[in-house]
């Protein structure tokens, strides 16, 4: 439930609403907006007596949020959320942001070398897994904290922000220590205890859509993060399981405008996991930007043939450069621009 205050409501009147919500046994979140303040009431089990709030001075109206996800919805917050990182990258505004890097951090020369190439091509966020959720227990599981240290070194050298995955509470604490954005992967999208933990982590979270999750499931998972007080959430469409074996997954680009209409949170697309095939990544990246994605996550490896994970879907650095030029044109065609390159600073 959302209590919308009149534009001339005084701080005392807003506080009286907060106090009344507490008296009724619920949490209150004041949300100052450009036009007016609203006070959110969470944990509403349908038994709230709205009359006891509506009659207070300064209250304009009460909005009952119709969606099962509350704080994530556009009903709750009309203005789009912009996640701002320490290096100045803003995700969710008019700029299209590109996160790129190898599937896994494999060693110092690999990650530092590719980071310089990606930065030169215009990426502002470096990706690379240090904790890998692999389908087989015998596959490479990642370099763990050593990998995080290499990512931090790459950030020091290039100014790029770092996004990397946490797969459980233990790795989350480490990832929070080193990364700018904590990635929760498709396999963990409904790991609700991990989501609660990430909601308290104090860092932006990139939440990837589960491979058999509906958009509603995705938004309800994001609600766990916001319910813990973390509004810095970026969603990611990374493909769902389809029936056609020509691609690894089915990249659901419709999810982008659907999420934009239902939620104020930014959404990016990951055509690397979404297709699983190098040759399909560039066309689908172009399509995602055309569909309104707030950014892209692209796997790039200096030597994909020797990659320890996801080599078949990793672009060569030269292909990534070409992709960046193409998406710049597409962004401009729909009134957006690429996030300013760190290389030009
Ligand atoms: C990844 O980004 O490397 C990854 C494992 O992604 P997903 O969770 O989407 O499979
Ligand atoms: Mn991968």
Coordinates of C-alpha atoms in Angstrom, one line a residue, residues 18-322:
X18 CA 4.9 6.9 9.5
X19 CA 4.0 6.8 13.2
X20 CA 0.5 5.6 12.5
X21 CA 1.8 2.8 10.2
X22 CA 4.2 1.7 12.9
X23 CA 1.3 1.7 15.4
X24 CA -0.6 -0.5 13.1
X25 CA 2.3 -3.0 13.2
X26 CA 3.8 -2.4 9.7
X27 CA 7.0 -1.1 8.2
X28 CA 6.9 2.4 6.7
X29 CA 9.2 3.6 4.0
X30 CA 9.0 7.4 3.2
X31 CA 9.9 8.0 -0.5
X32 CA 10.5 11.6 -1.3
X33 CA 9.8 12.2 -5.0
X34 CA 10.2 15.1 -7.4
X35 CA 6.6 16.2 -7.1
X36 CA 5.6 14.8 -3.7
X37 CA 6.4 12.3 -1.0
X38 CA 4.8 8.9 -0.7
X39 CA 5.0 6.6 2.3
X40 CA 5.1 2.9 1.5
X41 CA 3.6 0.4 3.8
X42 CA 5.0 -3.1 3.4
X43 CA 3.9 -6.4 4.8
X44 CA 0.3 -5.5 4.2
X45 CA -1.6 -8.8 4.6
X46 CA -4.9 -7.1 3.5
X47 CA -6.0 -6.4 7.1
X48 CA -4.8 -2.8 7.2
X49 CA -7.5 -0.3 8.1
X50 CA -6.8 2.3 5.5
X51 CA -9.3 4.7 7.0
X52 CA -7.0 5.2 10.0
X53 CA -4.3 6.5 7.6
X54 CA -6.4 8.3 5.0
X55 CA -8.0 10.6 7.6
X56 CA -4.6 12.0 8.6
X57 CA -3.6 15.5 7.7
X58 CA -1.6 15.9 4.5
X59 CA -2.7 12.6 2.9
X60 CA -3.8 12.9 -0.7
X61 CA -4.7 9.3 -1.5
X62 CA -4.1 5.7 -0.8
X63 CA -3.0 3.4 -3.6
X64 CA -3.4 -0.3 -3.2
X65 CA -0.6 -1.9 -5.3
X66 CA -2.4 -4.6 -7.3
X67 CA 0.7 -6.6 -8.3
X68 CA 2.1 -9.3 -5.9
X69 CA 5.5 -7.6 -6.1
X70 CA 5.1 -4.3 -4.4
X71 CA 8.3 -2.2 -4.1
X72 CA 9.5 -3.4 -7.5
X73 CA 6.4 -2.3 -9.3
X74 CA 5.8 0.9 -11.3
X75 CA 2.7 1.5 -9.3
X76 CA 5.0 1.9 -6.2
X77 CA 7.5 4.1 -7.9
X78 CA 6.8 5.7 -11.3
X79 CA 10.3 7.1 -11.9
X80 CA 12.8 4.6 -13.4
X81 CA 15.5 3.6 -11.0
X82 CA 19.0 4.5 -12.0
X83 CA 21.9 2.5 -10.4
X84 CA 25.0 4.7 -10.1
X85 CA 28.4 3.1 -9.7
X86 CA 31.6 4.7 -8.2
X87 CA 33.2 5.0 -11.6
X88 CA 30.3 7.2 -12.8
X89 CA 28.4 4.5 -14.8
X90 CA 24.7 4.9 -14.6
X91 CA 22.4 2.0 -15.3
X92 CA 18.7 2.7 -16.0
X93 CA 18.9 6.2 -17.4
X94 CA 19.1 7.1 -21.1
X95 CA 22.6 5.6 -21.4
X96 CA 23.2 2.0 -22.7
X97 CA 25.7 0.4 -20.4
X98 CA 28.0 -2.5 -21.5
X99 CA 29.4 -5.1 -19.1
X100 CA 31.9 -7.4 -20.8
X101 CA 34.5 -10.0 -20.0
X102 CA 35.3 -13.6 -19.9
X103 CA 32.9 -16.2 -18.4
X104 CA 35.6 -17.1 -15.8
X105 CA 38.6 -15.3 -14.5
X106 CA 41.4 -17.7 -15.4
X107 CA 44.6 -15.8 -14.6
X108 CA 46.3 -12.4 -14.4
X109 CA 47.3 -11.9 -18.0
X110 CA 44.0 -13.1 -19.3
X111 CA 41.8 -10.8 -17.2
X112 CA 44.0 -7.7 -17.1
X113 CA 44.8 -8.0 -20.9
X114 CA 41.2 -8.3 -21.9
X115 CA 40.1 -5.6 -19.5
X116 CA 42.3 -3.1 -21.3
X117 CA 40.8 -4.2 -24.7
X118 CA 37.3 -3.9 -23.5
X119 CA 37.8 -0.5 -21.9
X120 CA 39.3 0.7 -25.2
X121 CA 36.2 -0.5 -27.0
X122 CA 33.9 1.4 -24.6
X123 CA 32.8 -1.1 -22.0
X124 CA 32.7 0.5 -18.5
X125 CA 32.0 -2.7 -16.4
X126 CA 34.2 -5.8 -16.4
X127 CA 32.6 -9.2 -15.8
X128 CA 34.3 -12.4 -14.9
X129 CA 33.3 -15.3 -12.7
X130 CA 35.4 -16.3 -9.7
X131 CA 32.8 -18.6 -8.3
X132 CA 31.3 -20.7 -11.1
X133 CA 27.9 -22.5 -10.8
X134 CA 28.8 -25.4 -13.1
X135 CA 26.4 -28.1 -14.2
X136 CA 29.0 -30.7 -13.6
X137 CA 31.0 -31.0 -10.4
X138 CA 34.0 -31.9 -12.4
X139 CA 34.1 -28.7 -14.5
X140 CA 36.3 -25.7 -13.6
X141 CA 34.7 -24.1 -10.5
X142 CA 36.5 -20.8 -10.6
X143 CA 39.5 -19.2 -8.9
X144 CA 37.6 -18.0 -5.9
X145 CA 39.2 -15.2 -3.9
X146 CA 42.3 -15.2 -6.0
X147 CA 40.0 -14.4 -9.0
X148 CA 38.4 -11.6 -7.1
X149 CA 41.8 -10.1 -6.3
X150 CA 42.6 -10.1 -10.0
X151 CA 39.3 -8.4 -10.8
X152 CA 40.1 -5.7 -8.2
X153 CA 43.5 -5.3 -9.9
X154 CA 41.9 -4.9 -13.3
X155 CA 39.6 -2.2 -11.8
X156 CA 42.6 -0.4 -10.3
X157 CA 44.4 -0.4 -13.7
X158 CA 41.4 0.4 -15.9
X159 CA 38.8 2.3 -13.8
X160 CA 36.2 -0.3 -14.9
X161 CA 33.6 -1.3 -12.4
X162 CA 33.5 -5.0 -11.5
X163 CA 30.5 -7.4 -11.6
X164 CA 31.0 -11.0 -10.5
X165 CA 28.8 -13.8 -9.2
X166 CA 28.1 -15.0 -5.7
X167 CA 26.8 -18.5 -5.5
X168 CA 26.1 -18.9 -1.8
X169 CA 26.4 -16.8 1.5
X170 CA 30.1 -17.6 1.9
X171 CA 31.0 -16.4 -1.6
X172 CA 28.6 -13.4 -1.2
X173 CA 30.6 -12.0 1.7
X174 CA 33.8 -12.2 -0.4
X175 CA 32.2 -10.8 -3.5
X176 CA 30.8 -7.8 -1.6
X177 CA 34.3 -7.1 -0.4
X178 CA 35.8 -6.8 -3.9
X179 CA 33.0 -6.1 -6.5
X180 CA 30.9 -3.1 -7.4
X181 CA 27.9 -5.2 -8.4
X182 CA 27.0 -8.6 -7.0
X183 CA 25.7 -11.0 -9.6
X184 CA 23.0 -13.6 -8.6
X185 CA 23.0 -16.1 -11.4
X186 CA 20.1 -17.8 -13.1
X187 CA 20.5 -21.0 -11.0
X188 CA 20.1 -19.0 -7.8
X189 CA 17.3 -16.6 -8.9
X190 CA 15.0 -18.4 -6.4
X191 CA 17.5 -19.0 -3.7
X192 CA 15.5 -16.9 -1.3
X193 CA 18.0 -17.0 1.6
X194 CA 20.8 -15.8 -0.7
X195 CA 18.5 -13.1 -2.0
X196 CA 17.8 -11.9 1.5
X197 CA 21.5 -11.9 2.3
X198 CA 22.2 -9.9 -0.9
X199 CA 19.5 -7.5 0.0
X200 CA 21.5 -6.6 3.1
X201 CA 24.8 -6.5 1.4
X202 CA 24.9 -2.7 0.7
X203 CA 26.0 -3.2 -3.0
X204 CA 24.0 -3.1 -6.2
X205 CA 22.8 -6.5 -7.3
X206 CA 22.5 -7.9 -10.9
X207 CA 19.7 -10.5 -10.8
X208 CA 19.6 -12.9 -13.7
X209 CA 16.3 -14.5 -14.8
X210 CA 16.1 -18.2 -14.0
X211 CA 16.0 -20.5 -17.0
X212 CA 12.5 -21.6 -16.3
X213 CA 11.3 -18.4 -14.5
X214 CA 8.4 -16.2 -15.6
X215 CA 8.8 -12.4 -15.6
X216 CA 6.6 -12.4 -12.5
X217 CA 8.9 -14.9 -10.8
X218 CA 11.8 -12.6 -11.6
X219 CA 10.1 -9.6 -10.2
X220 CA 9.1 -11.4 -7.1
X221 CA 12.7 -12.5 -6.6
X222 CA 13.8 -8.9 -7.0
X223 CA 11.2 -8.0 -4.3
X224 CA 13.2 -10.0 -1.8
X225 CA 16.1 -7.6 -2.4
X226 CA 14.0 -4.5 -2.1
X227 CA 12.2 -5.9 1.0
X228 CA 15.6 -6.1 2.7
X229 CA 16.2 -2.5 1.8
X230 CA 18.3 -2.8 -1.3
X231 CA 16.8 -0.7 -4.1
X232 CA 20.0 -0.9 -6.3
X233 CA 18.8 -3.8 -8.4
X234 CA 19.5 -4.5 -12.1
X235 CA 17.5 -7.3 -13.8
X236 CA 19.0 -9.4 -16.6
X237 CA 17.3 -11.4 -19.3
X238 CA 19.6 -14.3 -20.2
X239 CA 17.4 -16.7 -22.0
X240 CA 15.0 -19.3 -20.9
X241 CA 14.8 -23.0 -21.8
X242 CA 13.2 -23.5 -25.2
X243 CA 12.5 -26.6 -27.2
X244 CA 14.7 -25.7 -30.2
X245 CA 18.2 -27.1 -30.1
X246 CA 19.6 -24.6 -32.5
X247 CA 20.5 -22.3 -29.6
X248 CA 21.4 -23.0 -26.0
X249 CA 18.5 -20.9 -24.7
X250 CA 15.7 -18.8 -26.0
X251 CA 16.5 -15.1 -25.4
X252 CA 13.2 -13.6 -24.5
X253 CA 13.5 -10.0 -25.7
X254 CA 9.8 -9.4 -25.0
X255 CA 10.8 -9.5 -21.3
X256 CA 12.5 -6.1 -21.8
X257 CA 9.4 -4.0 -22.6
X258 CA 7.3 -6.1 -20.3
X259 CA 9.6 -5.4 -17.4
X260 CA 9.8 -1.7 -18.3
X261 CA 6.1 -1.4 -18.1
X262 CA 5.7 -3.4 -14.9
X263 CA 8.7 -2.2 -12.9
X264 CA 10.9 0.8 -12.4
X265 CA 14.1 -1.3 -12.2
X266 CA 16.6 -1.4 -15.1
X267 CA 16.9 -4.5 -17.3
X268 CA 19.8 -5.5 -19.4
X269 CA 20.2 -8.5 -21.8
X270 CA 22.8 -11.2 -21.9
X271 CA 22.8 -12.6 -25.5
X272 CA 25.9 -14.7 -24.7
X273 CA 24.1 -17.1 -22.3
X274 CA 20.9 -16.3 -24.2
X275 CA 22.1 -17.9 -27.4
X276 CA 25.2 -20.0 -26.4
X277 CA 26.6 -19.4 -29.9
X278 CA 29.3 -16.8 -30.8
X279 CA 27.7 -16.1 -34.2
X280 CA 24.4 -15.3 -32.7
X281 CA 25.6 -12.9 -30.0
X282 CA 26.0 -9.8 -32.1
X283 CA 22.6 -9.9 -33.9
X284 CA 20.8 -10.5 -30.6
X285 CA 22.8 -7.8 -28.8
X286 CA 21.7 -5.4 -31.5
X287 CA 18.1 -6.5 -31.1
X288 CA 18.2 -6.2 -27.3
X289 CA 19.3 -2.6 -27.6
X290 CA 16.6 -1.9 -30.2
X291 CA 14.1 -3.4 -27.8
X292 CA 15.1 -0.9 -25.1
X293 CA 17.6 -2.8 -22.9
X294 CA 19.4 -0.6 -20.5
X295 CA 22.6 -2.5 -21.1
X296 CA 24.2 -5.6 -22.3
X297 CA 26.3 -8.3 -20.7
X298 CA 28.7 -9.9 -23.2
X299 CA 31.2 -12.7 -22.8
X300 CA 34.5 -11.9 -24.5
X301 CA 37.7 -14.0 -24.2
X302 CA 41.1 -13.2 -25.6
X303 CA 41.4 -16.8 -26.8
X304 CA 37.9 -18.4 -26.8
X305 CA 39.2 -21.8 -28.1
X306 CA 41.0 -22.2 -24.9
X307 CA 38.5 -20.7 -22.5
X308 CA 37.8 -22.8 -19.3
X309 CA 34.1 -22.1 -19.6
X310 CA 31.6 -20.9 -22.2
X311 CA 34.2 -20.5 -25.0
X312 CA 31.7 -21.3 -27.7
X313 CA 29.7 -18.2 -26.9
X314 CA 32.6 -15.9 -26.2
X315 CA 33.4 -13.2 -28.7
X316 CA 36.9 -12.4 -29.9
X317 CA 37.9 -8.9 -28.8
X318 CA 37.8 -7.6 -32.4
X319 CA 34.2 -8.8 -32.7
X320 CA 33.3 -7.0 -29.5
X321 CA 34.7 -3.8 -30.9
X322 CA 32.5 -4.2 -34.0

